[in-house]
Tab-separated table of C-alpha atoms and ligand atoms in Angstrom:
chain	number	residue	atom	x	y	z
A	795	UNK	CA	32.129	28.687	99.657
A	796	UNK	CA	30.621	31.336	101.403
A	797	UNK	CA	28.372	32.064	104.913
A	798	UNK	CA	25.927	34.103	105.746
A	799	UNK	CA	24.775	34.758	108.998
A	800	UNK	CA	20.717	35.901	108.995
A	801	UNK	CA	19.037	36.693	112.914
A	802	UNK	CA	15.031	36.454	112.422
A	803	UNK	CA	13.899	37.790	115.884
A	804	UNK	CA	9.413	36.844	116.532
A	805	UNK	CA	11.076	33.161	114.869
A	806	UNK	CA	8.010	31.532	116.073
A	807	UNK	CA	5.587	33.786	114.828
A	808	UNK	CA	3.297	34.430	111.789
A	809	UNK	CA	5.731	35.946	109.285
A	810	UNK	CA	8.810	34.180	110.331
A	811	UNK	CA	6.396	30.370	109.373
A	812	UNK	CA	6.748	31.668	105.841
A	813	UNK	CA	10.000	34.031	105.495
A	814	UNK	CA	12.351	31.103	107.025
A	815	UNK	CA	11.227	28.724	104.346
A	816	UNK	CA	11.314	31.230	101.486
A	817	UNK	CA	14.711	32.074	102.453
A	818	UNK	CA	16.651	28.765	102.296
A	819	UNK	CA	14.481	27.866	99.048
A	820	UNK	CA	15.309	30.974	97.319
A	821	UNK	CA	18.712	32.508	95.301
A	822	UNK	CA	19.328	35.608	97.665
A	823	UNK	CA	22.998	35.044	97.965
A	824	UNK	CA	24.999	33.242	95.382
A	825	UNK	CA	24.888	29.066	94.768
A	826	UNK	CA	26.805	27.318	97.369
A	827	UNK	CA	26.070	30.163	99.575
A	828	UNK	CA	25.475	28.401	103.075
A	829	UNK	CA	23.424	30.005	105.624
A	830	UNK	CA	22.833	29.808	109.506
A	831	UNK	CA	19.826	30.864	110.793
A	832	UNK	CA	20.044	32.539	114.219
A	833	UNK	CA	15.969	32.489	115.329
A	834	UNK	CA	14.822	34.151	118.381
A	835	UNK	CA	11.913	34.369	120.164
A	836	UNK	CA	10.913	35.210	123.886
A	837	UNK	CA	10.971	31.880	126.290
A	838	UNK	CA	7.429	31.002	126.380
A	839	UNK	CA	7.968	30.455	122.857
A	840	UNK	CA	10.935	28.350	122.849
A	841	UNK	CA	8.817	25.043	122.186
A	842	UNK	CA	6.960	26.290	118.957
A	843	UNK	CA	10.494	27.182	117.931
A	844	UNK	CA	11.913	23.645	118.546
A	845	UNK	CA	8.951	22.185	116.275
A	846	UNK	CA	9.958	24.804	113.864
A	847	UNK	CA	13.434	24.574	113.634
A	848	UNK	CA	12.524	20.479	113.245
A	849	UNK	CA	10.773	21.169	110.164
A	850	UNK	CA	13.407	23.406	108.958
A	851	UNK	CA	15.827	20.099	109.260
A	852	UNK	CA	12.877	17.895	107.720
A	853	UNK	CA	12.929	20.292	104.685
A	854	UNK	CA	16.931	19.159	103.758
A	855	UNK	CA	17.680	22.456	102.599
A	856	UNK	CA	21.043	21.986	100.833
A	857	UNK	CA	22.510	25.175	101.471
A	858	UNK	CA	21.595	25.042	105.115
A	859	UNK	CA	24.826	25.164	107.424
A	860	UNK	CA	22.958	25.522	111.112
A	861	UNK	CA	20.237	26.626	112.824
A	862	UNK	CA	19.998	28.062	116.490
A	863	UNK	CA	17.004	28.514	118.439
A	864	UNK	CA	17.393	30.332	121.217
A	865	UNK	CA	15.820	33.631	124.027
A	866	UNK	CA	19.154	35.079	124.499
A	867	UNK	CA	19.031	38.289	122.519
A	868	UNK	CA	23.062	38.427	122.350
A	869	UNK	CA	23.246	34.756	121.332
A	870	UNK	CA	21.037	35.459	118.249
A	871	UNK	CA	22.589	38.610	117.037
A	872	UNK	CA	26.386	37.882	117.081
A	873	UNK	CA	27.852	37.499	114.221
A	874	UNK	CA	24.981	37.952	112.354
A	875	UNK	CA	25.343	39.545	108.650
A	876	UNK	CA	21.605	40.005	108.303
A	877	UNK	CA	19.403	41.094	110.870
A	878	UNK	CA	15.023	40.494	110.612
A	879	UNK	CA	13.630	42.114	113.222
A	880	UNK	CA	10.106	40.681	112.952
A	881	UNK	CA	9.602	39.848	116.438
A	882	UNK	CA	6.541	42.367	117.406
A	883	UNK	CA	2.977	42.404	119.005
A	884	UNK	CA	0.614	42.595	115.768
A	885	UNK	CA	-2.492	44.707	115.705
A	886	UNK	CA	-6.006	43.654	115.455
A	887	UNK	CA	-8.909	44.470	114.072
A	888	UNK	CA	-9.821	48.526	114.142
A	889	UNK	CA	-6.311	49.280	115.217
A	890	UNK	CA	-4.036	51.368	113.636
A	891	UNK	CA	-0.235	50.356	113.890
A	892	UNK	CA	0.763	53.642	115.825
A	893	UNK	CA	-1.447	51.834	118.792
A	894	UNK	CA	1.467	49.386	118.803
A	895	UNK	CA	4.267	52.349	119.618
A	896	UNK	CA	4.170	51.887	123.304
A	897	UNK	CA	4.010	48.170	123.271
A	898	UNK	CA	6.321	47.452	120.913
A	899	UNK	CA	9.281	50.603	121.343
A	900	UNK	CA	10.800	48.581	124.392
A	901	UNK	CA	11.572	45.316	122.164
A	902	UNK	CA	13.345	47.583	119.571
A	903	UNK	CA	15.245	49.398	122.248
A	904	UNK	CA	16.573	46.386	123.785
A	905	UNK	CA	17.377	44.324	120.601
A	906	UNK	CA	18.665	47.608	119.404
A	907	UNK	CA	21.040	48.125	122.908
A	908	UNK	CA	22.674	44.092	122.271
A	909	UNK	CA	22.841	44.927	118.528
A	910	UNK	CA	25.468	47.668	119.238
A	911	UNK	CA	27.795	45.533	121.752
A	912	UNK	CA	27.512	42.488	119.381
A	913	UNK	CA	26.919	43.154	115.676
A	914	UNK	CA	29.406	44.327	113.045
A	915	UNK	CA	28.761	47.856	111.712
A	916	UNK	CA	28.170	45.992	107.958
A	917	UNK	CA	25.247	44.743	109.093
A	918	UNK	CA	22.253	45.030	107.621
A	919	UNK	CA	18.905	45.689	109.625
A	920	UNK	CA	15.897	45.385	108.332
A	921	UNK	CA	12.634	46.219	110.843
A	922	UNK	CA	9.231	44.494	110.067
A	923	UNK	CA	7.105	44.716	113.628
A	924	UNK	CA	4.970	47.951	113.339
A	925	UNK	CA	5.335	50.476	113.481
A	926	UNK	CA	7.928	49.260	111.502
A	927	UNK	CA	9.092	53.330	110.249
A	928	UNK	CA	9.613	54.548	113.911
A	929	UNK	CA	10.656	51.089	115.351
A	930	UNK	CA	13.603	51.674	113.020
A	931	UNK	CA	13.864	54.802	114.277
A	932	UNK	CA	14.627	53.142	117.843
A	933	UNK	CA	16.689	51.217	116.785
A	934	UNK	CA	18.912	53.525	114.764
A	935	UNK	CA	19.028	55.859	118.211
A	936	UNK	CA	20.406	52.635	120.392
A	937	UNK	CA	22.122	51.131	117.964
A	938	UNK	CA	25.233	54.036	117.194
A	939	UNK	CA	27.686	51.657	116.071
A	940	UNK	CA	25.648	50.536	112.854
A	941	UNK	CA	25.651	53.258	110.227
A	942	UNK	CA	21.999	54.390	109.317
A	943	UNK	CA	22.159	53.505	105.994
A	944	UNK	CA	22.243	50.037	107.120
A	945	UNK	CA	18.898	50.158	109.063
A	946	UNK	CA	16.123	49.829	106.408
A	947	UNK	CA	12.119	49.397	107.317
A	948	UNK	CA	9.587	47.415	105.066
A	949	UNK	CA	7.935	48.997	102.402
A	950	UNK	CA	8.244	46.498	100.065
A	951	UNK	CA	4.287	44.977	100.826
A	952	UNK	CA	3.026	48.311	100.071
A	953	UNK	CA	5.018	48.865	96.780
A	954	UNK	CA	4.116	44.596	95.938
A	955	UNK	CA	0.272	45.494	96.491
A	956	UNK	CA	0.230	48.646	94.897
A	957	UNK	CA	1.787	46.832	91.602
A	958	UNK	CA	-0.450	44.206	92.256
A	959	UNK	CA	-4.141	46.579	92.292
A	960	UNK	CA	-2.353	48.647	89.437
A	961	UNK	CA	-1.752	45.623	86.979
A	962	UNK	CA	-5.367	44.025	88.067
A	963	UNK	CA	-6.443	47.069	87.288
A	964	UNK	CA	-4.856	47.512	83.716
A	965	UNK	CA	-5.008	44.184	83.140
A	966	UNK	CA	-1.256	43.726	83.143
A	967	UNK	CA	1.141	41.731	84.311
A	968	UNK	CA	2.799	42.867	87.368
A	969	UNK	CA	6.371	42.473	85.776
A	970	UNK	CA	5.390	44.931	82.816
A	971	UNK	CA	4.834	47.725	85.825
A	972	UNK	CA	8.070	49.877	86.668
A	973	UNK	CA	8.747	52.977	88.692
A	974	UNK	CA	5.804	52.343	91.126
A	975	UNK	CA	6.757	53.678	94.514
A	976	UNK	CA	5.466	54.249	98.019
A	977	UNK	CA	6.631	56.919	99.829
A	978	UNK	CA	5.970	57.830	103.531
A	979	UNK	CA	5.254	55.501	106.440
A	980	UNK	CA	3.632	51.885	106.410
A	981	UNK	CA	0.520	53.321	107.407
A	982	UNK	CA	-2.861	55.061	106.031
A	983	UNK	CA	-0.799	57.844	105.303
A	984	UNK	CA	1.410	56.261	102.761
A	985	UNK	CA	1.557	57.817	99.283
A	986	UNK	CA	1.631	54.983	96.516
A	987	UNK	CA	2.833	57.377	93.256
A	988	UNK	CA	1.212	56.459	90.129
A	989	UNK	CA	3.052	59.717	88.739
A	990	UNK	CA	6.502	58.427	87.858
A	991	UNK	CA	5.586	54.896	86.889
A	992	UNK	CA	5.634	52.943	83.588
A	993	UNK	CA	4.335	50.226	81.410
A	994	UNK	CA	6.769	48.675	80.232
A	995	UNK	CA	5.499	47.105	77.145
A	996	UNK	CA	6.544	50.378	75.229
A	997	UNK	CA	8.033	51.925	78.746
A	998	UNK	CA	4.983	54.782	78.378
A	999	UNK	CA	4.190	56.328	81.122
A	1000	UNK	CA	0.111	55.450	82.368
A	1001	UNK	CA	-1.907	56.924	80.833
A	1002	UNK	CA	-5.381	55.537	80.639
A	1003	UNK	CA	-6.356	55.824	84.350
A	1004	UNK	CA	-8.902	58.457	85.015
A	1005	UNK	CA	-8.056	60.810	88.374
A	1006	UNK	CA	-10.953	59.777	90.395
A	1007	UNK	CA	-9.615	55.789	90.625
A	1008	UNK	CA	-6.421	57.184	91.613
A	1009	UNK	CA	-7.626	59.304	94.326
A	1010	UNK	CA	-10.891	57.073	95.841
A	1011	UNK	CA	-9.609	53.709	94.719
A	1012	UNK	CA	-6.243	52.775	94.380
A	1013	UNK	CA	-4.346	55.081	97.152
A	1014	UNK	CA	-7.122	54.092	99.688
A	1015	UNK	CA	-6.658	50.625	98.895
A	1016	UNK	CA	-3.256	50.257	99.086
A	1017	UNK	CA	-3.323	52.636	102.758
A	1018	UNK	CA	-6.040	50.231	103.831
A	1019	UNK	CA	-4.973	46.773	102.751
A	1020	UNK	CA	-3.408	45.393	105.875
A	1021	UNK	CA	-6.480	46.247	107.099
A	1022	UNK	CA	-8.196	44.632	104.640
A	1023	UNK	CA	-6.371	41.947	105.196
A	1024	UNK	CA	-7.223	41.585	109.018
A	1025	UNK	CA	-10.883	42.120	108.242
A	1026	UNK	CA	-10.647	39.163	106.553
A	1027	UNK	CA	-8.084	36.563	108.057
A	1028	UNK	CA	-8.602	38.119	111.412
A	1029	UNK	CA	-5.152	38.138	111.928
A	1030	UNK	CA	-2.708	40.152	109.865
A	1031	UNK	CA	-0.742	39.705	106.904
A	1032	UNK	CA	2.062	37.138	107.251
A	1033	UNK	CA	2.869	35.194	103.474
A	1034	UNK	CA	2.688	38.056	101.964
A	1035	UNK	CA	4.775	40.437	104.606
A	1036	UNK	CA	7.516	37.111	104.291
A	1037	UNK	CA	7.387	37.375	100.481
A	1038	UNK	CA	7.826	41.069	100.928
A	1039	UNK	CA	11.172	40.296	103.514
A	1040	UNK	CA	11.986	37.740	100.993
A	1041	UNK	CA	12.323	40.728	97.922
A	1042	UNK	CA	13.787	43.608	100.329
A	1043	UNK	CA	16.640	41.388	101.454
A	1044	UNK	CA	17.148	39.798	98.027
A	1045	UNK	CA	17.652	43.696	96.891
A	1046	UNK	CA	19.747	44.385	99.549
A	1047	UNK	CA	22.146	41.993	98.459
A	1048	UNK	CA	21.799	42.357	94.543
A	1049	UNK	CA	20.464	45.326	93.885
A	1050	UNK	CA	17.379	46.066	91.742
A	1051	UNK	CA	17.282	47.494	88.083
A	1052	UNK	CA	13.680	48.827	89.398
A	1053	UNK	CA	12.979	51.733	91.813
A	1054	UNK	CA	12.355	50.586	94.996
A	1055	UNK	CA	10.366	51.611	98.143
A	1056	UNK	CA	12.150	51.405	101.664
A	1057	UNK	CA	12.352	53.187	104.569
A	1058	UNK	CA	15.506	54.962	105.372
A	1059	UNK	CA	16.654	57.714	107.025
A	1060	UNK	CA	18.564	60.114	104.013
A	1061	UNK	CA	19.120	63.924	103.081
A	1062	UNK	CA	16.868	64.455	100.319
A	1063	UNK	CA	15.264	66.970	98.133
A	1064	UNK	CA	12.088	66.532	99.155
A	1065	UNK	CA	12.137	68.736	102.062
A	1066	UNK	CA	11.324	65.352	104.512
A	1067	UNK	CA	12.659	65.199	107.754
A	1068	UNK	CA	16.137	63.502	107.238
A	1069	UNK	CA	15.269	62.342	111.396
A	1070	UNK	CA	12.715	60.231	110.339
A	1071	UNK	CA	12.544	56.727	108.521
A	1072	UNK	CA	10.613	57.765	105.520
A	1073	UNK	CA	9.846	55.877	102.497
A	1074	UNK	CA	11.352	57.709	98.866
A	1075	UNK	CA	11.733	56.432	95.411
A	1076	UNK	CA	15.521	54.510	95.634
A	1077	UNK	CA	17.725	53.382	93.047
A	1078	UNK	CA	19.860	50.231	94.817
A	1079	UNK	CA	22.803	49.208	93.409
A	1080	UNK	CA	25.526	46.818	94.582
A	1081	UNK	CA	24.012	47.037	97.631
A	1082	UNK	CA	24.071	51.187	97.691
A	1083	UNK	CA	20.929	52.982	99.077
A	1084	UNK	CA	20.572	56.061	96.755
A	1085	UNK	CA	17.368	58.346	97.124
A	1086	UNK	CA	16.190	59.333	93.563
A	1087	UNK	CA	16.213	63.104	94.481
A	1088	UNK	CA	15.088	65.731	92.302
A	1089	UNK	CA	11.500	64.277	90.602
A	1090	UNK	CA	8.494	66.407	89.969
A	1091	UNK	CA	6.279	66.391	92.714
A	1092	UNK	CA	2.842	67.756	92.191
A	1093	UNK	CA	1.044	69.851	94.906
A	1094	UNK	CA	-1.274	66.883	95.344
A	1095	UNK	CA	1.103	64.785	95.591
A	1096	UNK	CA	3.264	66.936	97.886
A	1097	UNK	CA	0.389	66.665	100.155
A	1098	UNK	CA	-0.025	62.856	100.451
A	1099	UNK	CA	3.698	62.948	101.334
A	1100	UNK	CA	3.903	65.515	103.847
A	1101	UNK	CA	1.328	64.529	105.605
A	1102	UNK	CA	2.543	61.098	105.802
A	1103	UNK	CA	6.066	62.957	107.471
A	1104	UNK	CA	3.520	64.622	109.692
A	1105	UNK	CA	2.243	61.693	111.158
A	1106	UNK	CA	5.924	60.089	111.306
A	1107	UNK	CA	6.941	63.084	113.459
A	1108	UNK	CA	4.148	63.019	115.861
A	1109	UNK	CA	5.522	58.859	116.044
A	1110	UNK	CA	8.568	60.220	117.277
A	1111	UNK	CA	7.105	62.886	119.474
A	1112	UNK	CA	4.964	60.110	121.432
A	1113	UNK	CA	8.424	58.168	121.937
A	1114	UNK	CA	10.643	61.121	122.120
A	1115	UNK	CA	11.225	59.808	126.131
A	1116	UNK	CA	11.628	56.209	125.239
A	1117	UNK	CA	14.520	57.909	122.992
A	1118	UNK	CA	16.651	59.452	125.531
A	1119	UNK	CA	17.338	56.296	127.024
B	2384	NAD	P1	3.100	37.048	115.659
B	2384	NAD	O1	2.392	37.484	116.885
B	2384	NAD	O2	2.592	35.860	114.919
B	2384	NAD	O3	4.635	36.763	116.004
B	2384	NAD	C1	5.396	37.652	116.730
B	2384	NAD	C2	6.445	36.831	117.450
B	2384	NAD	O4	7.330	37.736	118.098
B	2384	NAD	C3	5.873	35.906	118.535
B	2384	NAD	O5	6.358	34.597	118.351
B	2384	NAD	C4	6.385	36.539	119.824
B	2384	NAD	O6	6.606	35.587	120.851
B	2384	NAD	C5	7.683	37.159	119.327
B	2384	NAD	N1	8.259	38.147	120.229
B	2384	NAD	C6	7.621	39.004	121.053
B	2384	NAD	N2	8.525	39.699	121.789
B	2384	NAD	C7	9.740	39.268	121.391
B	2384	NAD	C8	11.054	39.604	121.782
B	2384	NAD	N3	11.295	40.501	122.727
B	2384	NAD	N4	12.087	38.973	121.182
B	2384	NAD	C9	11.859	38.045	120.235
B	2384	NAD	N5	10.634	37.670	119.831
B	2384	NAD	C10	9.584	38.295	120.412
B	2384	NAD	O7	3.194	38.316	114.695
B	2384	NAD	P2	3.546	38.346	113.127
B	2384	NAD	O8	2.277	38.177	112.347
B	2384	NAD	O9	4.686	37.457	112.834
B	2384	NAD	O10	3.960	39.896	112.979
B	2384	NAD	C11	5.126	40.384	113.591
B	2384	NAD	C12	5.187	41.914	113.450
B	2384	NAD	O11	5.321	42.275	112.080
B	2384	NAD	C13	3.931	42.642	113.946
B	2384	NAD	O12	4.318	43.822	114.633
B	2384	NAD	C14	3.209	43.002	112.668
B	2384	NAD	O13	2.348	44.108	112.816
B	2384	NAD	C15	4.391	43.322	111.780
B	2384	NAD	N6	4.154	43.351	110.333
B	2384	NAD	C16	4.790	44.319	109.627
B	2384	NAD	C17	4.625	44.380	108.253
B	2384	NAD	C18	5.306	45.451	107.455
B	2384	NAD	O14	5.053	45.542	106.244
B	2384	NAD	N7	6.177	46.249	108.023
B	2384	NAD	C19	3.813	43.443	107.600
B	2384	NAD	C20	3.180	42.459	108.369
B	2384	NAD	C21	3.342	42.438	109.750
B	2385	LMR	C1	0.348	44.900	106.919
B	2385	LMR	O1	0.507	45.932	106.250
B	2385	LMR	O2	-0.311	43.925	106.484
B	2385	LMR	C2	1.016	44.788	108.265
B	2385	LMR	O3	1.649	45.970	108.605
B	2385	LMR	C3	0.086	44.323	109.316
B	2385	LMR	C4	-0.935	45.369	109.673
B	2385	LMR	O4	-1.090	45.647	110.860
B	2385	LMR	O5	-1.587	45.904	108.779
């Protein structure tokens, strides 16, 4: 019988009210897989976290070994197999996520600085709190000891909602869509890529979508729908961002038969920055991050995704202090 070891850092938060419970009710890791939860959150917090880590016991998860709830950053991380770093300021309405940089860059650097004296270099990383692209970026430059292509950031909402307006849109279901990707950074600058995709029905590529929906409806949308999202909840995303978590660690761990959006810092043949954490189209297998290199890329196209590394490198540029330490 096996353990695994998953850190959720912002534990009392939003995201982490939804991803916790998704987690021990879901099949990530094989049956009689038990898992400890490591949840951390800043002090203030500590009593939300108590009433949360109650309702984890109340829920008699069987494959739950232990949960710890605790502010002390090296507590939560050691050991850890999987680490969520959720724990972030969100944005609010008519903010973009790069107005979070400043605020947020000094959590990542000091989660990031405990991560390399305490965590294995197998584990995986996954950043959530936005920006989540150059977050990962910070931590990938404090944490040395963990390989990069173990620090992934959240794409997987993007790539889930652009399925989702596609196969509204075709009046589909969302499981006969394949090939969809996002590439870029979780912002307005993301390119969701009709160009590659399929319907799987007779695996044809789309066809029947005229140019102009493309280009004023559906990449707009999918850019915009956090803030969409916001505009209406007035407060950002969080079941859907945990159902997102949910997928990207259950590929992770087994792999996906689909191509799949993430951000990750690779040689490509794209031309991208390989200095950057920049969403491509991935193949994931037995837990191996592979960028599908080598696909036709329109000028158009080209230009969503290059100016999408443009804004990623002026990211870095406003933190390019913050990185030397
Ligand atoms: P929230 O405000 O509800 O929760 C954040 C939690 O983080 C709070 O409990 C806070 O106390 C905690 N926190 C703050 N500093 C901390 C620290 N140093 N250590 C540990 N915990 C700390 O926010 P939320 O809705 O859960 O969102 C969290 C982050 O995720 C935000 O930055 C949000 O923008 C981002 N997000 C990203 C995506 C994505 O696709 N990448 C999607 C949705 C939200
Ligand atoms: C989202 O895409 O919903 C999150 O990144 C939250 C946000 O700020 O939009």
């Amino acid at each position: 019988m096996g353990k695994k070891i998953i850190t959720i850092t912002g534990a009392a938060g939003n995201i982490a009210y939804s991803l916790i419970f998704r987690i021990l009710s879901g099949n990530i890791f094989p049956e009689n897989t038990k898992i400890q939860l490591n949840l951390l959150d800043i002090t203030d917090a500590l009593p939300v976290l108590k009433g949360v880590k109650y309702e984890i016991e109340d829920c008699a998860f069987p494959n739950l070994d232990n949960i710890i709830i605790t502010d002390n950053s090296e507590l939560a991380f050691t050991g850890s197999d999987y680490i969520l770093l959720v724990g972030a300021k969100p944005r609010s309405k008519g903010m973009q996520r790069a107005d979070l940089l400043l605020d947020n860059a000094n959590i990542f650097q000091k989660h990031a600085a405990i991560i390399n004296q305490c965590v294995s270099s197998d584990a995986k990383i996954i950043v959530v709190g936005n920006p989540a692209n150059t977050n990962a970026l910070i931590v990938q430059n404090f944490a040395t000891n963990i390989p990069s292509k173990n620090i992934t950031s959240l794409m997987k909402l993007d790539q889930n909602r652009a399925k989702s307006i596609l196969s509204n849109k075709l009046n589909t279901s969302v499981s006969e869509i394949s090939q969809l990707v996002v590439w870029g950074n979780h912002s307005a600058t993301q390119f969701p890529d009709l160009n590659h995709s399929l319907v799987s029905n007779n695996n044809e590529p789309i066809k029947s979508l005229d140019q102009k929906w493309i280009e004023d409806t559906f990449i707009p949308r999918v850019q915009k729908r956090g803030a969409e999202i916001i505009e209406h909840r007035g407060k950002s995303s969080a079941a859907s961002a945990a159902s997102a978590i949910y997928d990207h660690l259950y590929i992770l761990v087994n792999g996906s038969k689909d191509w799949e959006s993430m951000g990750v810092m690779m040689k490509n043949t794209y031309g991208i920055s390989d200095e950057i954490f920049f969403s491509f189209p991935l193949q994931i297998l037995d837990s191996n991050i592979g960028i599908i290199n080598g696909l036709d890329v329109s000028e158009i196209s080209m230009k969503y995704i290059k100016d999408s590394e443009k804004e990623l490198l002026m990211e870095r540029d406003i933190i390019k202090d913050i990185l030397k330490g």
